[in-house]
Amino acid sequence: MFLFRFFRWLLGYVRFTAEGGFPERFINLCTNNGIVIWNIKSCSGVLYANTSINGYRNIRPVAKKSGMRVRIFRRYGLPFFLHKYRKRVGLLLGLAAFLAIITLLSGMIWNIRVIGNEKVRDDIIINAFAQSGVYVGVSKKSLDSQQVEKAALNKLDSLLWVSLNIDGCTAVIEVREKIDAPPVEDDTSPSNIIAAQAGQIVVLEPYEGTAVVNVGTAVNKGDLIIGSVTENKDGTVDFQHARGYVVARIEQKIEAKQSSAEKSAVYSGVRKHFTLHFFGVNIPIGPCIEPKEKYEVYDSKTWLEIQGIKLPLSVTRRHFLIYDEKDRQMSAEQAQLRVTESFINEASAKLKAAKLLNESIELLKTDKSVAVAGHFVCNKNIGLEKPLQVEKGG
Amino acid sequence: MAQKKRSRSRPQPSYKRTAKEKLSEELDLPLASMPGMPNIELAGNRQAVVEGCKGVLEYNENAIKLNLGKSIVKFVGIGLSMTSFRFEQAVISGNILSVEFL
């Protein structure tokens, strides 16, 4: 029904009144003469009805025969609308410009969306595609998806597969990331086990290779503990990949120091600069003057969105955070807290997987600094694989 | 004892039946499907669709009389209007109070 009404509106129709004479005869004559009339209403002896433009042109003889006087009550439809505004050239030009702009802009890419990535950031992928020819404002016709995909994939080593799909004015980039193969340990090449730290051997279990030292021996950092050379009964030697478990009693000194005075940034103000991005064109709003003082800079970009779809209109704000470096005096508690934190971090890294036998920790305070010194005795695995370097001689 | 003989013929109406009526009865077809047979469909008392309408005999807001060929139908009501009249099909809308065959 809506379609029917739409076509009637498109072709145009008139509502007319007919009075005097014989309405029945008028309706019959209209039907017999092929004049389509609808919505016929009689009100106080006046007949209201609708007919097409051509129908109204042919209605005069029929009205005359039935003795009725017809008059247009109202005109409806596109032909009358266009006729009304036929002399308004500006309106016509505006309509033509509107259609031209819509046609032109709908042939371009205005939004780029990346899906399927977890580790690789969106901007890295978008930049790679921009270098391959897909960027905001590019014509859709000029894009060769397969060519772009190949070029972008060559630039992105961490991706396994990329696909470019054009959905309206949006370029949807679908990607699959590479899954790295687990590292394969090379346990065939000849290597020694040396001491990673100085200490006294307490446990020595060679699995492959020959132990060079015994339990109880003191070793320095870099000393050989399990050698790769194994002598056979016939006097020949084999080079093996030495493996074993070496635990030594070691002494570990850890120190952390914190000065009471430190330099810190005191922020005095923010200067902003805006850039408008409109249909791929960057329009700076005002001159971008860098501050003479020390500053930090960061950008934030905001897109105009409708129901989650980014429109080709965005604003970049560049923030200049102006600061001045000043000496700041810490309180004794603050300095102690800071030095304790750094001491704990260092100790937990150096004494990882170690069994503590003895420990002594000392806090040293002066006017200008606070220090923590720790002395630990512990059992720790000090075995370190070192590949054997073989020199090829002539 | 002789049984009373049952009549095998159907009960005859008191009016004279047309050939179309007889044919539809014999073929077990709905009467409305017979060619040239006027058909009236009512949607409550708000709209009537009349098929086989040959012309309009009376038209005003309170009564519309239509020529169905061999009969005449008259719709009496309030605010009656003819929404469409094409291809021998008339659609009458309004508050229909009575339908009369003349």
PDB file of C-alpha atoms in Angstrom, chain A residues 84-331:
ATOM      1  CA  LYS A  84       6.612  25.223  -7.583  1.00  0.00           C
ATOM      2  CA  TYR A  85      10.379  25.569  -7.191  1.00  0.00           C
ATOM      3  CA  ARG A  86      11.278  25.606 -10.909  1.00  0.00           C
ATOM      4  CA  LYS A  87      12.513  29.207 -10.806  1.00  0.00           C
ATOM      5  CA  ARG A  88      14.735  28.695  -7.763  1.00  0.00           C
ATOM      6  CA  VAL A  89      18.041  27.946  -9.476  1.00  0.00           C
ATOM      7  CA  GLY A  90      19.954  27.944  -6.201  1.00  0.00           C
ATOM      8  CA  LEU A  91      17.815  25.154  -4.846  1.00  0.00           C
ATOM      9  CA  LEU A  92      18.391  23.106  -7.984  1.00  0.00           C
ATOM     10  CA  LEU A  93      22.134  23.770  -7.836  1.00  0.00           C
ATOM     11  CA  GLY A  94      22.148  22.854  -4.139  1.00  0.00           C
ATOM     12  CA  LEU A  95      20.398  19.587  -4.912  1.00  0.00           C
ATOM     13  CA  ALA A  96      22.867  18.839  -7.710  1.00  0.00           C
ATOM     14  CA  ALA A  97      25.797  19.740  -5.433  1.00  0.00           C
ATOM     15  CA  PHE A  98      24.386  17.557  -2.681  1.00  0.00           C
ATOM     16  CA  LEU A  99      24.075  14.578  -5.023  1.00  0.00           C
ATOM     17  CA  ALA A 100      27.562  15.194  -6.427  1.00  0.00           C
ATOM     18  CA  ILE A 101      29.133  15.421  -2.961  1.00  0.00           C
ATOM     19  CA  ILE A 102      27.325  12.306  -1.766  1.00  0.00           C
ATOM     20  CA  THR A 103      28.470  10.396  -4.857  1.00  0.00           C
ATOM     21  CA  LEU A 104      32.043  11.642  -4.519  1.00  0.00           C
ATOM     22  CA  LEU A 105      32.378  11.020  -0.800  1.00  0.00           C
ATOM     23  CA  SER A 106      30.743   7.614  -0.832  1.00  0.00           C
ATOM     24  CA  GLY A 107      33.498   6.480  -3.214  1.00  0.00           C
ATOM     25  CA  MET A 108      36.186   7.042  -0.600  1.00  0.00           C
ATOM     26  CA  ILE A 109      37.485   5.310   2.518  1.00  0.00           C
ATOM     27  CA  TRP A 110      36.632   7.251   5.658  1.00  0.00           C
ATOM     28  CA  ASN A 111      37.220   4.755   8.387  1.00  0.00           C
ATOM     29  CA  ILE A 112      39.748   1.967   8.957  1.00  0.00           C
ATOM     30  CA  ARG A 113      38.993  -0.808  11.420  1.00  0.00           C
ATOM     31  CA  VAL A 114      41.341  -3.588  12.478  1.00  0.00           C
ATOM     32  CA  ILE A 115      40.061  -6.880  13.848  1.00  0.00           C
ATOM     33  CA  GLY A 116      41.733 -10.091  14.953  1.00  0.00           C
ATOM     34  CA  ASN A 117      44.900  -8.611  16.522  1.00  0.00           C
ATOM     35  CA  GLU A 118      45.940  -9.184  20.116  1.00  0.00           C
ATOM     36  CA  LYS A 119      49.654  -8.482  20.380  1.00  0.00           C
ATOM     37  CA  VAL A 120      50.243  -6.157  17.419  1.00  0.00           C
ATOM     38  CA  ARG A 121      48.845  -2.671  17.988  1.00  0.00           C
ATOM     39  CA  ASP A 122      46.197  -1.181  15.696  1.00  0.00           C
ATOM     40  CA  ASP A 123      48.306   1.844  14.752  1.00  0.00           C
ATOM     41  CA  ILE A 124      51.204  -0.357  13.548  1.00  0.00           C
ATOM     42  CA  ILE A 125      48.866  -2.258  11.221  1.00  0.00           C
ATOM     43  CA  ILE A 126      47.141   0.938  10.047  1.00  0.00           C
ATOM     44  CA  ASN A 127      50.519   2.559   9.312  1.00  0.00           C
ATOM     45  CA  ALA A 128      51.646  -0.469   7.288  1.00  0.00           C
ATOM     46  CA  PHE A 129      48.433  -0.351   5.266  1.00  0.00           C
ATOM     47  CA  ALA A 130      48.797   3.426   4.825  1.00  0.00           C
ATOM     48  CA  GLN A 131      52.219   2.832   3.266  1.00  0.00           C
ATOM     49  CA  SER A 132      50.595   0.197   1.025  1.00  0.00           C
ATOM     50  CA  GLY A 133      47.914   2.630  -0.162  1.00  0.00           C
ATOM     51  CA  VAL A 134      44.978   2.307   2.244  1.00  0.00           C
ATOM     52  CA  TYR A 135      44.425   5.484   4.226  1.00  0.00           C
ATOM     53  CA  VAL A 136      41.550   7.798   5.124  1.00  0.00           C
ATOM     54  CA  GLY A 137      40.448   9.710   2.042  1.00  0.00           C
ATOM     55  CA  VAL A 138      41.708   7.254  -0.609  1.00  0.00           C
ATOM     56  CA  SER A 139      39.401   6.390  -3.500  1.00  0.00           C
ATOM     57  CA  LYS A 140      37.840   2.932  -3.277  1.00  0.00           C
ATOM     58  CA  LYS A 141      38.196   2.396  -7.030  1.00  0.00           C
ATOM     59  CA  SER A 142      41.966   2.803  -6.928  1.00  0.00           C
ATOM     60  CA  LEU A 143      42.368   0.001  -4.370  1.00  0.00           C
ATOM     61  CA  ASP A 144      43.618  -3.386  -5.432  1.00  0.00           C
ATOM     62  CA  SER A 145      42.906  -5.472  -2.347  1.00  0.00           C
ATOM     63  CA  GLN A 146      45.221  -8.361  -3.220  1.00  0.00           C
ATOM     64  CA  GLN A 147      48.137  -6.062  -4.032  1.00  0.00           C
ATOM     65  CA  VAL A 148      47.622  -4.069  -0.836  1.00  0.00           C
ATOM     66  CA  GLU A 149      47.362  -7.225   1.275  1.00  0.00           C
ATOM     67  CA  LYS A 150      50.648  -8.564  -0.129  1.00  0.00           C
ATOM     68  CA  ALA A 151      52.471  -5.266   0.380  1.00  0.00           C
ATOM     69  CA  ALA A 152      51.171  -4.833   3.933  1.00  0.00           C
ATOM     70  CA  LEU A 153      51.976  -8.431   4.888  1.00  0.00           C
ATOM     71  CA  ASN A 154      55.572  -7.940   3.770  1.00  0.00           C
ATOM     72  CA  LYS A 155      55.830  -4.989   6.151  1.00  0.00           C
ATOM     73  CA  LEU A 156      54.278  -6.820   9.097  1.00  0.00           C
ATOM     74  CA  ASP A 157      56.496  -9.746  10.099  1.00  0.00           C
ATOM     75  CA  SER A 158      54.453 -10.640  13.157  1.00  0.00           C
ATOM     76  CA  LEU A 159      51.312 -11.301  11.104  1.00  0.00           C
ATOM     77  CA  LEU A 160      50.516 -14.578   9.401  1.00  0.00           C
ATOM     78  CA  TRP A 161      47.612 -13.481   7.232  1.00  0.00           C
ATOM     79  CA  VAL A 162      45.823 -10.225   6.391  1.00  0.00           C
ATOM     80  CA  SER A 163      42.605  -9.531   4.524  1.00  0.00           C
ATOM     81  CA  LEU A 164      41.228  -6.199   3.347  1.00  0.00           C
ATOM     82  CA  ASN A 165      37.458  -5.905   2.976  1.00  0.00           C
ATOM     83  CA  ILE A 166      35.633  -2.752   1.955  1.00  0.00           C
ATOM     84  CA  ASP A 167      32.352  -2.334   3.788  1.00  0.00           C
ATOM     85  CA  GLY A 168      30.709   0.872   2.567  1.00  0.00           C
ATOM     86  CA  CYS A 169      33.178   3.618   3.418  1.00  0.00           C
ATOM     87  CA  THR A 170      34.977   1.482   5.987  1.00  0.00           C
ATOM     88  CA  ALA A 171      38.093  -0.570   5.265  1.00  0.00           C
ATOM     89  CA  VAL A 172      37.977  -3.608   7.512  1.00  0.00           C
ATOM     90  CA  ILE A 173      41.426  -5.134   8.003  1.00  0.00           C
ATOM     91  CA  GLU A 174      41.237  -8.663   9.331  1.00  0.00           C
ATOM     92  CA  VAL A 175      44.478 -10.166  10.576  1.00  0.00           C
ATOM     93  CA  ARG A 176      45.855 -13.364  12.091  1.00  0.00           C
ATOM     94  CA  GLU A 177      48.973 -13.178  14.214  1.00  0.00           C
ATOM     95  CA  LYS A 178      51.897 -15.590  14.037  1.00  0.00           C
ATOM     96  CA  ILE A 179      52.336 -17.996  16.904  1.00  0.00           C
ATOM     97  CA  ASP A 180      56.050 -18.329  17.700  1.00  0.00           C
ATOM     98  CA  ALA A 181      57.421 -21.853  17.745  1.00  0.00           C
ATOM     99  CA  PRO A 182      58.855 -22.874  21.162  1.00  0.00           C
ATOM    100  CA  PRO A 183      62.662 -22.538  21.322  1.00  0.00           C
ATOM    101  CA  VAL A 184      64.462 -25.815  20.731  1.00  0.00           C
ATOM    102  CA  GLU A 185      67.367 -26.350  23.091  1.00  0.00           C
ATOM    103  CA  ASP A 186      70.540 -27.355  21.384  1.00  0.00           C
ATOM    104  CA  ASP A 187      71.779 -30.269  23.531  1.00  0.00           C
ATOM    105  CA  THR A 188      74.123 -31.779  20.976  1.00  0.00           C
ATOM    106  CA  SER A 189      76.787 -29.134  20.542  1.00  0.00           C
ATOM    107  CA  PRO A 190      79.722 -29.521  22.966  1.00  0.00           C
ATOM    108  CA  SER A 191      79.600 -27.239  25.989  1.00  0.00           C
ATOM    109  CA  ASN A 192      81.104 -26.920  29.497  1.00  0.00           C
ATOM    110  CA  ILE A 193      79.523 -26.034  32.807  1.00  0.00           C
ATOM    111  CA  ILE A 194      81.317 -23.190  34.564  1.00  0.00           C
ATOM    112  CA  ALA A 195      80.763 -21.344  37.826  1.00  0.00           C
ATOM    113  CA  ALA A 196      78.437 -18.362  37.551  1.00  0.00           C
ATOM    114  CA  GLN A 197      79.591 -17.102  40.972  1.00  0.00           C
ATOM    115  CA  ALA A 198      82.471 -17.702  43.347  1.00  0.00           C
ATOM    116  CA  GLY A 199      81.752 -20.180  46.128  1.00  0.00           C
ATOM    117  CA  GLN A 200      82.444 -23.562  47.695  1.00  0.00           C
ATOM    118  CA  ILE A 201      80.943 -26.623  46.004  1.00  0.00           C
ATOM    119  CA  VAL A 202      78.509 -28.501  48.242  1.00  0.00           C
ATOM    120  CA  VAL A 203      76.622 -30.624  45.713  1.00  0.00           C
ATOM    121  CA  LEU A 204      78.050 -31.879  42.421  1.00  0.00           C
ATOM    122  CA  GLU A 205      76.104 -34.284  40.213  1.00  0.00           C
ATOM    123  CA  PRO A 206      77.491 -34.538  36.678  1.00  0.00           C
ATOM    124  CA  TYR A 207      74.988 -36.190  34.298  1.00  0.00           C
ATOM    125  CA  GLU A 208      77.069 -35.870  31.161  1.00  0.00           C
ATOM    126  CA  GLY A 209      80.686 -34.826  30.845  1.00  0.00           C
ATOM    127  CA  THR A 210      83.509 -35.111  33.368  1.00  0.00           C
ATOM    128  CA  ALA A 211      83.600 -33.332  36.741  1.00  0.00           C
ATOM    129  CA  VAL A 212      86.814 -31.325  37.016  1.00  0.00           C
ATOM    130  CA  VAL A 213      86.408 -30.335  40.680  1.00  0.00           C
ATOM    131  CA  ASN A 214      85.252 -32.198  43.790  1.00  0.00           C
ATOM    132  CA  VAL A 215      82.747 -31.406  46.531  1.00  0.00           C
ATOM    133  CA  GLY A 216      84.343 -28.984  48.963  1.00  0.00           C
ATOM    134  CA  THR A 217      86.510 -27.271  46.347  1.00  0.00           C
ATOM    135  CA  ALA A 218      86.387 -23.485  46.232  1.00  0.00           C
ATOM    136  CA  VAL A 219      85.749 -22.062  42.780  1.00  0.00           C
ATOM    137  CA  ASN A 220      85.956 -18.563  41.331  1.00  0.00           C
ATOM    138  CA  LYS A 221      83.551 -17.055  38.870  1.00  0.00           C
ATOM    139  CA  GLY A 222      84.182 -18.606  35.437  1.00  0.00           C
ATOM    140  CA  ASP A 223      86.053 -21.703  36.692  1.00  0.00           C
ATOM    141  CA  LEU A 224      85.351 -24.959  34.869  1.00  0.00           C
ATOM    142  CA  ILE A 225      83.255 -27.399  36.913  1.00  0.00           C
ATOM    143  CA  ILE A 226      82.052 -30.053  34.447  1.00  0.00           C
ATOM    144  CA  GLY A 227      84.086 -30.427  31.281  1.00  0.00           C
ATOM    145  CA  SER A 228      82.772 -31.599  27.932  1.00  0.00           C
ATOM    146  CA  VAL A 229      85.779 -33.751  27.125  1.00  0.00           C
ATOM    147  CA  THR A 230      85.379 -37.436  27.960  1.00  0.00           C
ATOM    148  CA  GLU A 231      88.300 -39.791  27.502  1.00  0.00           C
ATOM    149  CA  ASN A 232      87.554 -43.236  26.114  1.00  0.00           C
ATOM    150  CA  LYS A 233      89.393 -46.450  27.070  1.00  0.00           C
ATOM    151  CA  ASP A 234      91.288 -46.523  23.770  1.00  0.00           C
ATOM    152  CA  GLY A 235      92.740 -43.075  24.500  1.00  0.00           C
ATOM    153  CA  THR A 236      90.448 -41.140  22.135  1.00  0.00           C
ATOM    154  CA  VAL A 237      88.298 -38.276  23.381  1.00  0.00           C
ATOM    155  CA  ASP A 238      84.653 -37.315  22.833  1.00  0.00           C
ATOM    156  CA  PHE A 239      83.204 -33.841  23.095  1.00  0.00           C
ATOM    157  CA  GLN A 240      79.826 -33.843  24.839  1.00  0.00           C
ATOM    158  CA  HIS A 241      77.180 -31.403  25.855  1.00  0.00           C
ATOM    159  CA  ALA A 242      77.938 -31.253  29.606  1.00  0.00           C
ATOM    160  CA  ARG A 243      74.962 -31.418  31.931  1.00  0.00           C
ATOM    161  CA  GLY A 244      74.862 -31.530  35.708  1.00  0.00           C
ATOM    162  CA  TYR A 245      73.681 -30.089  39.018  1.00  0.00           C
ATOM    163  CA  VAL A 246      76.136 -27.838  40.847  1.00  0.00           C
ATOM    164  CA  VAL A 247      75.268 -26.199  44.159  1.00  0.00           C
ATOM    165  CA  ALA A 248      77.756 -23.997  45.955  1.00  0.00           C
ATOM    166  CA  ARG A 249      77.843 -22.111  49.197  1.00  0.00           C
ATOM    167  CA  ILE A 250      78.166 -18.485  48.242  1.00  0.00           C
ATOM    168  CA  GLU A 251      78.411 -15.114  49.899  1.00  0.00           C
ATOM    169  CA  GLN A 252      76.281 -12.363  48.476  1.00  0.00           C
ATOM    170  CA  LYS A 253      76.551  -8.679  49.343  1.00  0.00           C
ATOM    171  CA  ILE A 254      73.679  -6.399  48.433  1.00  0.00           C
ATOM    172  CA  GLU A 255      73.673  -2.657  48.947  1.00  0.00           C
ATOM    173  CA  ALA A 256      71.109   0.042  48.258  1.00  0.00           C
ATOM    174  CA  LYS A 257      71.565   3.763  48.791  1.00  0.00           C
ATOM    175  CA  GLN A 258      69.167   6.701  48.630  1.00  0.00           C
ATOM    176  CA  SER A 259      70.097  10.353  48.784  1.00  0.00           C
ATOM    177  CA  SER A 260      67.818  12.611  50.887  1.00  0.00           C
ATOM    178  CA  ALA A 261      67.770  15.266  48.179  1.00  0.00           C
ATOM    179  CA  GLU A 262      66.562  14.422  44.693  1.00  0.00           C
ATOM    180  CA  LYS A 263      65.621  16.293  41.614  1.00  0.00           C
ATOM    181  CA  SER A 264      61.949  16.210  40.729  1.00  0.00           C
ATOM    182  CA  ALA A 265      59.767  17.876  38.100  1.00  0.00           C
ATOM    183  CA  VAL A 266      57.388  20.567  39.312  1.00  0.00           C
ATOM    184  CA  TYR A 267      54.674  21.138  36.716  1.00  0.00           C
ATOM    185  CA  SER A 268      53.778  24.777  36.266  1.00  0.00           C
ATOM    186  CA  GLY A 269      51.219  24.674  33.440  1.00  0.00           C
ATOM    187  CA  VAL A 270      49.738  23.022  30.350  1.00  0.00           C
ATOM    188  CA  ARG A 271      49.645  24.447  26.861  1.00  0.00           C
ATOM    189  CA  LYS A 272      47.308  22.823  24.342  1.00  0.00           C
ATOM    190  CA  HIS A 273      47.254  22.851  20.573  1.00  0.00           C
ATOM    191  CA  PHE A 274      44.345  21.515  18.540  1.00  0.00           C
ATOM    192  CA  THR A 275      44.384  20.010  15.060  1.00  0.00           C
ATOM    193  CA  LEU A 276      41.157  19.224  13.246  1.00  0.00           C
ATOM    194  CA  HIS A 277      41.138  16.214  10.896  1.00  0.00           C
ATOM    195  CA  PHE A 278      38.295  16.605   8.434  1.00  0.00           C
ATOM    196  CA  PHE A 279      37.882  14.215   5.501  1.00  0.00           C
ATOM    197  CA  GLY A 280      41.590  13.365   5.491  1.00  0.00           C
ATOM    198  CA  VAL A 281      42.721  17.016   5.687  1.00  0.00           C
ATOM    199  CA  ASN A 282      44.638  18.225   8.755  1.00  0.00           C
ATOM    200  CA  ILE A 283      43.615  21.734   9.792  1.00  0.00           C
ATOM    201  CA  PRO A 284      45.744  23.209  12.620  1.00  0.00           C
ATOM    202  CA  ILE A 285      43.746  25.548  14.821  1.00  0.00           C
ATOM    203  CA  GLY A 286      46.165  28.347  15.612  1.00  0.00           C
ATOM    204  CA  PRO A 287      49.982  28.270  15.464  1.00  0.00           C
ATOM    205  CA  CYS A 288      51.767  25.429  17.256  1.00  0.00           C
ATOM    206  CA  ILE A 289      54.412  27.186  19.384  1.00  0.00           C
ATOM    207  CA  GLU A 290      56.674  25.012  21.478  1.00  0.00           C
ATOM    208  CA  PRO A 291      57.293  26.348  25.014  1.00  0.00           C
ATOM    209  CA  LYS A 292      60.715  27.761  25.810  1.00  0.00           C
ATOM    210  CA  GLU A 293      60.742  26.030  29.190  1.00  0.00           C
ATOM    211  CA  LYS A 294      61.316  22.313  29.730  1.00  0.00           C
ATOM    212  CA  TYR A 295      58.284  20.329  28.716  1.00  0.00           C
ATOM    213  CA  GLU A 296      56.819  16.894  28.152  1.00  0.00           C
ATOM    214  CA  VAL A 297      54.495  16.340  25.234  1.00  0.00           C
ATOM    215  CA  TYR A 298      51.729  13.857  24.524  1.00  0.00           C
ATOM    216  CA  ASP A 299      48.876  13.646  22.011  1.00  0.00           C
ATOM    217  CA  SER A 300      45.295  12.524  22.463  1.00  0.00           C
ATOM    218  CA  LYS A 301      42.907  11.972  19.572  1.00  0.00           C
ATOM    219  CA  THR A 302      39.111  12.062  19.763  1.00  0.00           C
ATOM    220  CA  TRP A 303      36.879  10.818  16.949  1.00  0.00           C
ATOM    221  CA  LEU A 304      33.319  11.812  16.292  1.00  0.00           C
ATOM    222  CA  GLU A 305      31.350   8.587  16.551  1.00  0.00           C
ATOM    223  CA  ILE A 306      27.775   7.589  15.832  1.00  0.00           C
ATOM    224  CA  GLN A 307      26.740   4.244  17.334  1.00  0.00           C
ATOM    225  CA  GLY A 308      30.358   3.111  17.533  1.00  0.00           C
ATOM    226  CA  ILE A 309      31.151   4.030  13.919  1.00  0.00           C
ATOM    227  CA  LYS A 310      33.958   6.537  13.564  1.00  0.00           C
ATOM    228  CA  LEU A 311      33.203   9.476  11.287  1.00  0.00           C
ATOM    229  CA  PRO A 312      35.893  11.240   9.232  1.00  0.00           C
ATOM    230  CA  LEU A 313      36.056  14.057  11.762  1.00  0.00           C
ATOM    231  CA  SER A 314      38.505  14.000  14.627  1.00  0.00           C
ATOM    232  CA  VAL A 315      40.444  16.366  16.862  1.00  0.00           C
ATOM    233  CA  THR A 316      44.016  15.862  18.058  1.00  0.00           C
ATOM    234  CA  ARG A 317      45.002  17.658  21.238  1.00  0.00           C
ATOM    235  CA  ARG A 318      48.732  18.144  21.755  1.00  0.00           C
ATOM    236  CA  HIS A 319      49.491  18.785  25.422  1.00  0.00           C
ATOM    237  CA  PHE A 320      52.726  20.540  26.392  1.00  0.00           C
ATOM    238  CA  LEU A 321      53.284  19.931  30.105  1.00  0.00           C
ATOM    239  CA  ILE A 322      55.667  22.672  31.242  1.00  0.00           C
ATOM    240  CA  TYR A 323      57.838  21.777  34.213  1.00  0.00           C
ATOM    241  CA  ASP A 324      60.881  22.879  36.124  1.00  0.00           C
ATOM    242  CA  GLU A 325      63.385  20.563  37.800  1.00  0.00           C
ATOM    243  CA  LYS A 326      63.858  21.411  41.472  1.00  0.00           C
ATOM    244  CA  ASP A 327      65.744  19.788  44.326  1.00  0.00           C
ATOM    245  CA  ARG A 328      63.355  18.175  46.699  1.00  0.00           C
ATOM    246  CA  GLN A 329      64.335  17.243  50.240  1.00  0.00           C
ATOM    247  CA  MET A 330      62.898  13.927  51.335  1.00  0.00           C
ATOM    248  CA  SER A 331      61.992  13.172  54.936  1.00  0.00           C
TER     249      SER A 331
END
